[in-house]
Amino acid sequence: MSKFFKKLGANLQTTVGFFCLSAFLIWLKTYIVYQTDFTLGAQGPLQHFLLILNPIGTTLLLLGIALYFRGRLAYWLMILINLLESIWIFSNVLYYREFSDFLSVAIIGSASSVDNNLNKAIGGIIHLGDFFVFIDIIILVLLLLFKVIKIDKRKIKKRFALSITALSFFLIFADFGISNADRSGLLTRTFDNNYIVKYLGLNEYLAFNIFQTHKQDASRSAASAKDIKPILKFINSHQAPDNVQYFGKAKGKNVFVIHLESLQQFMIGYKWDGQEVMPNLTNFYHDQSTLSFDNFYNQVGQGKTSDAETMLENSLYGLPSGSAMVNYGTSNTFQAAPAILSQQGYTTASFHGDVASFWNRDNAYKSWGYDYFFSKPFYKDADNPNYNVGYGMKDKIFLQDTAQYIQQLPQPFYAKVITVTNHYPYDLDKQNQTIKPFNTGDNTVDGYVQTARYLDQAFGEFLAWLKASGLYNNSMIVLYGDHYGISDNHRPAIAKLLNKPEVTNADLANFQKVPFMIHMPGLKGGINHTYGGEIDVLPTLFDLLGVKDDNYVQFGTDLLSSKHISIVPFRDGDFVTPQYIKYQNQYFYTNNGQVIDFSKDPAAKEAIAKIQDYVDTTLSDSDKVITGDLLRFYTPEGFKKVNRKDYNYNPTKTKAALKKDLIAEPSSILARNHDKSLVDLYKTDAPELKKEAK
């Protein structure tokens, strides 16, 4: 044994020995992260073998660069490459823990659009053990500095360096060949980044993502008018006629779209600590004038909230990588709800208690045709730390301050109000906590009930003001949850919340349900069991508003139509239908959650193949519309293309424009109340405001 260690020690004194040690350490920590921090869903000996194999090729390739140099430079190059690898692994561990996905070039590039409170969020995500990926670097540096390992100044034979490079490429291509045999069309048909990492590796995923991003950029310049024709044909062949009973029921009404941040369907009617967590929203959900959908799913990808907004107002899916609002919101042509409604006499406005650049809203909203965008600079004392939590202003304070602008909007108006308090990391100061935290033992999850309760209280106050101000009787109120609040990575906590011993992938698929409600006095309401998702919101609202949208490019269908397509595609290519669920590479019957045995049910296999074809086509076509900017080649009859130069969200100019509208179009509730403010009718129990009042 002593001879073995002596020989090992001697080998470590060579450049090749140090190279082998560095390669082994990078491979080891990558594999450990695969097993402990990512949920890659490896099944069977082959996929587990690929998890062992896939880090080796690129590790040898990258570290092998140092072998073309000699002496001290070669050693420090290996340290630097190891450091870069470790930073990449570390960053993905943090991102995956919260979003169940991997970092993309687009997300990294758009970090400036979402980083205003990112440090606080990362503080809640990060674990001390995450830093283990840097331990080997520290050890190697110390070994070199204290000359336990001495630098070998001899030059490596070029033939050896070339052999390592050749071996690395052989392993990379061998891995790809085996992977493609197990998963046909791995790089052409998948919408799930987990597959790429599971089969090919974290580095290969980055390379593929860079290629994919470049391809997206190139697709716009390569696109032409003929590319929209097959997409129009697909959409026309899947159109659903309007519901005669509901068409135009809300014509001429104001529209409020309340964006319920991170709120999931299971919270409606949920009881904790002997009380209803969200009594206001639960009562609203069951109101006889509310159409409530209990099989409504979020369909977001990496863009999360921005994807939800893109679907809501364009009936276009988010992208498989990055955010459409960030990457294409400034340059693309859109035919969005704000522009369509504005051209039919509506005033359109969005309200958000954070900086305007968050998710590139200040630019995307111009492309979508929003008349007004009220962001943080519009709100008095918006930078007061007591007024803020997480990703912006506290909902109670934000909604009360929003009332001053709503009362000035010429009617009818379309107003989107974005709440943010129920956003990760679910922090809330004690003075606003009115319910005990969950006791799942998961710190990420336990505070969720407290911020959800706060959101419910804020909505209750806002609804009371709508009634007191007179807006309630002349408005359609739409509420939707934008995406999950608790990710799949918290399975034990989810099981406790759902009162199950453990959760299956079928359970997790249904955990993607979010609330969707449409309320209007006199509307025939009730619980609607139709299967749908965020992509279907726009055609559904247009049905109720009496807006003919047959000529628009929309990938959703009217939830109220008898011909609605009850297939809910997820961004990664999974799906839910009334009969079948596909989630994380498993197939289930929807009614009982049992795994499908295709040998016993060949009809299910055939049906699922058709569903998958529809899912892949609709996602792919939507991507083509966005990445190729295809709407620049197609203008529906009666629609005028948006000119971004017509919009300016500067606070001074916006306030001046509102005053001008107040005189020119005295249809706002403020004008009808003889310019006497109705904000005094807004009642809130926000403790921050009570303290200041004293």
mmCIF file of N, CA and C in Angstrom, residues 83-149:
data_model
loop_
_atom_site.group_PDB
_atom_site.id
_atom_site.type_symbol
_atom_site.label_atom_id
_atom_site.label_comp_id
_atom_site.label_asym_id
_atom_site.label_seq_id
_atom_site.Cartn_x
_atom_site.Cartn_y
_atom_site.Cartn_z
ATOM 1 N N LEU A 83 -12.054 26.554 -11.998
ATOM 2 C CA LEU A 83 -12.829 27.610 -11.345
ATOM 3 C C LEU A 83 -14.052 27.997 -12.181
ATOM 4 N N LEU A 84 -13.855 28.153 -13.486
ATOM 5 C CA LEU A 84 -14.970 28.508 -14.366
ATOM 6 C C LEU A 84 -16.028 27.412 -14.373
ATOM 7 N N GLU A 85 -15.568 26.166 -14.400
ATOM 8 C CA GLU A 85 -16.496 25.029 -14.335
ATOM 9 C C GLU A 85 -17.291 25.057 -13.033
ATOM 10 N N SER A 86 -16.605 25.351 -11.961
ATOM 11 C CA SER A 86 -17.246 25.347 -10.640
ATOM 12 C C SER A 86 -18.275 26.465 -10.520
ATOM 13 N N ILE A 87 -17.939 27.637 -11.075
ATOM 14 C CA ILE A 87 -18.893 28.751 -11.058
ATOM 15 C C ILE A 87 -20.141 28.390 -11.857
ATOM 16 N N TRP A 88 -19.949 27.726 -12.992
ATOM 17 C CA TRP A 88 -21.073 27.293 -13.834
ATOM 18 C C TRP A 88 -21.945 26.277 -13.089
ATOM 19 N N ILE A 89 -21.313 25.331 -12.432
ATOM 20 C CA ILE A 89 -22.065 24.333 -11.663
ATOM 21 C C ILE A 89 -22.803 25.003 -10.508
ATOM 22 N N PHE A 90 -22.095 25.832 -9.771
ATOM 23 C CA PHE A 90 -22.655 26.525 -8.609
ATOM 24 C C PHE A 90 -23.874 27.369 -9.000
ATOM 25 N N SER A 91 -23.742 28.126 -10.082
ATOM 26 C CA SER A 91 -24.835 28.992 -10.541
ATOM 27 C C SER A 91 -26.064 28.178 -10.911
ATOM 28 N N ASN A 92 -25.840 27.042 -11.554
ATOM 29 C CA ASN A 92 -26.966 26.195 -11.950
ATOM 30 C C ASN A 92 -27.626 25.517 -10.756
ATOM 31 N N VAL A 93 -26.840 25.190 -9.757
ATOM 32 C CA VAL A 93 -27.411 24.605 -8.537
ATOM 33 C C VAL A 93 -28.404 25.580 -7.917
ATOM 34 N N LEU A 94 -28.006 26.848 -7.807
ATOM 35 C CA LEU A 94 -28.885 27.860 -7.215
ATOM 36 C C LEU A 94 -30.120 28.091 -8.076
ATOM 37 N N TYR A 95 -29.912 28.230 -9.376
ATOM 38 C CA TYR A 95 -31.036 28.511 -10.274
ATOM 39 C C TYR A 95 -32.006 27.331 -10.310
ATOM 40 N N TYR A 96 -31.467 26.133 -10.356
ATOM 41 C CA TYR A 96 -32.317 24.936 -10.441
ATOM 42 C C TYR A 96 -33.129 24.745 -9.166
ATOM 43 N N ARG A 97 -32.543 25.101 -8.040
ATOM 44 C CA ARG A 97 -33.231 24.904 -6.763
ATOM 45 C C ARG A 97 -34.545 25.683 -6.723
ATOM 46 N N GLU A 98 -34.579 26.832 -7.348
ATOM 47 C CA GLU A 98 -35.790 27.636 -7.314
ATOM 48 C C GLU A 98 -36.676 27.419 -8.541
ATOM 49 N N PHE A 99 -36.049 27.205 -9.728
ATOM 50 C CA PHE A 99 -36.831 27.215 -10.955
ATOM 51 C C PHE A 99 -36.919 25.862 -11.661
ATOM 52 N N SER A 100 -36.286 24.834 -11.110
ATOM 53 C CA SER A 100 -36.322 23.494 -11.710
ATOM 54 C C SER A 100 -35.864 23.528 -13.165
ATOM 55 N N ASP A 101 -34.910 24.366 -13.457
ATOM 56 C CA ASP A 101 -34.401 24.491 -14.815
ATOM 57 C C ASP A 101 -32.955 24.954 -14.747
ATOM 58 N N PHE A 102 -32.314 25.001 -15.925
ATOM 59 C CA PHE A 102 -30.908 25.375 -15.981
ATOM 60 C C PHE A 102 -30.749 26.768 -16.584
ATOM 61 N N LEU A 103 -29.676 27.420 -16.204
ATOM 62 C CA LEU A 103 -29.397 28.752 -16.726
ATOM 63 C C LEU A 103 -29.211 28.714 -18.232
ATOM 64 N N SER A 104 -29.727 29.709 -18.896
ATOM 65 C CA SER A 104 -29.544 29.827 -20.337
ATOM 66 C C SER A 104 -28.805 31.114 -20.644
ATOM 67 N N VAL A 105 -28.309 31.214 -21.861
ATOM 68 C CA VAL A 105 -27.631 32.438 -22.295
ATOM 69 C C VAL A 105 -28.594 33.611 -22.205
ATOM 70 N N ALA A 106 -29.841 33.367 -22.589
ATOM 71 C CA ALA A 106 -30.842 34.441 -22.567
ATOM 72 C C ALA A 106 -31.111 34.923 -21.149
ATOM 73 N N ILE A 107 -31.213 33.987 -20.203
ATOM 74 C CA ILE A 107 -31.462 34.367 -18.809
ATOM 75 C C ILE A 107 -30.275 35.124 -18.246
ATOM 76 N N ILE A 108 -29.060 34.655 -18.551
ATOM 77 C CA ILE A 108 -27.859 35.350 -18.085
ATOM 78 C C ILE A 108 -27.805 36.746 -18.686
ATOM 79 N N GLY A 109 -28.121 36.835 -19.975
ATOM 80 C CA GLY A 109 -28.092 38.122 -20.656
ATOM 81 C C GLY A 109 -29.148 39.082 -20.177
ATOM 82 N N SER A 110 -30.261 38.532 -19.664
ATOM 83 C CA SER A 110 -31.362 39.391 -19.219
ATOM 84 C C SER A 110 -31.335 39.610 -17.713
ATOM 85 N N ALA A 111 -30.228 39.250 -17.069
ATOM 86 C CA ALA A 111 -30.153 39.357 -15.604
ATOM 87 C C ALA A 111 -30.409 40.776 -15.133
ATOM 88 N N SER A 112 -29.994 41.756 -15.931
ATOM 89 C CA SER A 112 -30.200 43.147 -15.531
ATOM 90 C C SER A 112 -31.673 43.512 -15.479
ATOM 91 N N SER A 113 -32.509 42.702 -16.141
ATOM 92 C CA SER A 113 -33.944 42.987 -16.145
ATOM 93 C C SER A 113 -34.653 42.413 -14.933
ATOM 94 N N VAL A 114 -33.980 41.549 -14.207
ATOM 95 C CA VAL A 114 -34.665 40.878 -13.107
ATOM 96 C C VAL A 114 -33.875 40.876 -11.805
ATOM 97 N N ASP A 115 -32.808 41.686 -11.716
ATOM 98 C CA ASP A 115 -31.909 41.504 -10.581
ATOM 99 C C ASP A 115 -32.094 42.526 -9.464
ATOM 100 N N ASN A 116 -33.139 43.327 -9.489
ATOM 101 C CA ASN A 116 -33.239 44.377 -8.481
ATOM 102 C C ASN A 116 -33.375 43.843 -7.072
ATOM 103 N N ASN A 117 -33.955 42.664 -6.919
ATOM 104 C CA ASN A 117 -34.046 42.072 -5.586
ATOM 105 C C ASN A 117 -33.453 40.659 -5.574
ATOM 106 N N LEU A 118 -32.605 40.398 -6.588
ATOM 107 C CA LEU A 118 -32.090 39.045 -6.749
ATOM 108 C C LEU A 118 -31.190 38.634 -5.600
ATOM 109 N N ASN A 119 -30.427 39.573 -5.063
ATOM 110 C CA ASN A 119 -29.521 39.227 -3.966
ATOM 111 C C ASN A 119 -30.270 38.651 -2.778
ATOM 112 N N LYS A 120 -31.425 39.233 -2.478
ATOM 113 C CA LYS A 120 -32.221 38.744 -1.354
ATOM 114 C C LYS A 120 -32.752 37.358 -1.638
ATOM 115 N N ALA A 121 -33.190 37.148 -2.901
ATOM 116 C CA ALA A 121 -33.723 35.842 -3.275
ATOM 117 C C ALA A 121 -32.637 34.771 -3.198
ATOM 118 N N ILE A 122 -31.439 35.108 -3.696
ATOM 119 C CA ILE A 122 -30.338 34.150 -3.660
ATOM 120 C C ILE A 122 -29.970 33.823 -2.219
ATOM 121 N N GLY A 123 -30.059 34.830 -1.356
ATOM 122 C CA GLY A 123 -29.763 34.593 0.058
ATOM 123 C C GLY A 123 -30.649 33.529 0.663
ATOM 124 N N GLY A 124 -31.877 33.422 0.162
ATOM 125 C CA GLY A 124 -32.787 32.402 0.672
ATOM 126 C C GLY A 124 -32.575 31.047 0.027
ATOM 127 N N ILE A 125 -31.990 31.044 -1.183
ATOM 128 C CA ILE A 125 -31.796 29.797 -1.921
ATOM 129 C C ILE A 125 -30.511 29.087 -1.511
ATOM 130 N N ILE A 126 -29.479 29.863 -1.267
ATOM 131 C CA ILE A 126 -28.139 29.310 -1.114
ATOM 132 C C ILE A 126 -27.994 28.490 0.168
ATOM 133 N N HIS A 127 -27.279 27.377 0.060
ATOM 134 C CA HIS A 127 -26.964 26.522 1.200
ATOM 135 C C HIS A 127 -25.450 26.500 1.393
ATOM 136 N N LEU A 128 -25.022 26.340 2.615
ATOM 137 C CA LEU A 128 -23.585 26.307 2.895
ATOM 138 C C LEU A 128 -22.906 25.191 2.108
ATOM 139 N N GLY A 129 -23.589 24.058 1.975
ATOM 140 C CA GLY A 129 -23.004 22.916 1.267
ATOM 141 C C GLY A 129 -22.782 23.164 -0.212
ATOM 142 N N ASP A 130 -23.428 24.197 -0.762
ATOM 143 C CA ASP A 130 -23.259 24.479 -2.189
ATOM 144 C C ASP A 130 -21.815 24.845 -2.528
ATOM 145 N N PHE A 131 -21.100 25.371 -1.528
ATOM 146 C CA PHE A 131 -19.735 25.827 -1.781
ATOM 147 C C PHE A 131 -18.730 24.679 -1.879
ATOM 148 N N PHE A 132 -19.221 23.443 -1.712
ATOM 149 C CA PHE A 132 -18.292 22.313 -1.790
ATOM 150 C C PHE A 132 -17.666 22.211 -3.178
ATOM 151 N N VAL A 133 -18.339 22.768 -4.202
ATOM 152 C CA VAL A 133 -17.799 22.677 -5.566
ATOM 153 C C VAL A 133 -16.505 23.460 -5.718
ATOM 154 N N PHE A 134 -16.201 24.331 -4.746
ATOM 155 C CA PHE A 134 -14.956 25.113 -4.820
ATOM 156 C C PHE A 134 -13.852 24.550 -3.924
ATOM 157 N N ILE A 135 -14.180 23.552 -3.117
ATOM 158 C CA ILE A 135 -13.212 23.040 -2.141
ATOM 159 C C ILE A 135 -11.980 22.454 -2.819
ATOM 160 N N ASP A 136 -12.182 21.691 -3.885
ATOM 161 C CA ASP A 136 -11.045 21.055 -4.554
ATOM 162 C C ASP A 136 -10.087 22.097 -5.126
ATOM 163 N N ILE A 137 -10.628 23.235 -5.587
ATOM 164 C CA ILE A 137 -9.774 24.296 -6.134
ATOM 165 C C ILE A 137 -8.896 24.876 -5.030
ATOM 166 N N ILE A 138 -9.528 25.121 -3.884
ATOM 167 C CA ILE A 138 -8.769 25.658 -2.747
ATOM 168 C C ILE A 138 -7.647 24.699 -2.358
ATOM 169 N N ILE A 139 -7.973 23.406 -2.306
ATOM 170 C CA ILE A 139 -6.969 22.402 -1.936
ATOM 171 C C ILE A 139 -5.835 22.372 -2.951
ATOM 172 N N LEU A 140 -6.199 22.378 -4.247
ATOM 173 C CA LEU A 140 -5.171 22.322 -5.293
ATOM 174 C C LEU A 140 -4.269 23.553 -5.247
ATOM 175 N N VAL A 141 -4.856 24.723 -5.018
ATOM 176 C CA VAL A 141 -4.072 25.957 -4.947
ATOM 177 C C VAL A 141 -3.114 25.905 -3.759
ATOM 178 N N LEU A 142 -3.608 25.428 -2.629
ATOM 179 C CA LEU A 142 -2.754 25.324 -1.449
ATOM 180 C C LEU A 142 -1.621 24.330 -1.661
ATOM 181 N N LEU A 143 -1.933 23.221 -2.306
ATOM 182 C CA LEU A 143 -0.892 22.219 -2.590
ATOM 183 C C LEU A 143 0.209 22.798 -3.465
ATOM 184 N N LEU A 144 -0.195 23.670 -4.411
ATOM 185 C CA LEU A 144 0.802 24.294 -5.274
ATOM 186 C C LEU A 144 1.574 25.394 -4.541
ATOM 187 N N LEU A 145 0.850 26.199 -3.776
ATOM 188 C CA LEU A 145 1.508 27.308 -3.085
ATOM 189 C C LEU A 145 2.502 26.827 -2.040
ATOM 190 N N PHE A 146 2.153 25.746 -1.342
ATOM 191 C CA PHE A 146 3.055 25.201 -0.319
ATOM 192 C C PHE A 146 3.992 24.133 -0.883
ATOM 193 N N LYS A 147 3.950 24.012 -2.207
ATOM 194 C CA LYS A 147 4.870 23.145 -2.953
ATOM 195 C C LYS A 147 4.805 21.683 -2.522
ATOM 196 N N VAL A 148 3.644 21.283 -2.012
ATOM 197 C CA VAL A 148 3.412 19.850 -1.792
ATOM 198 C C VAL A 148 3.387 19.172 -3.145
ATOM 199 N N ILE A 149 2.764 19.858 -4.109
ATOM 200 C CA ILE A 149 2.861 19.450 -5.507
ATOM 201 C C ILE A 149 3.740 20.484 -6.200
#
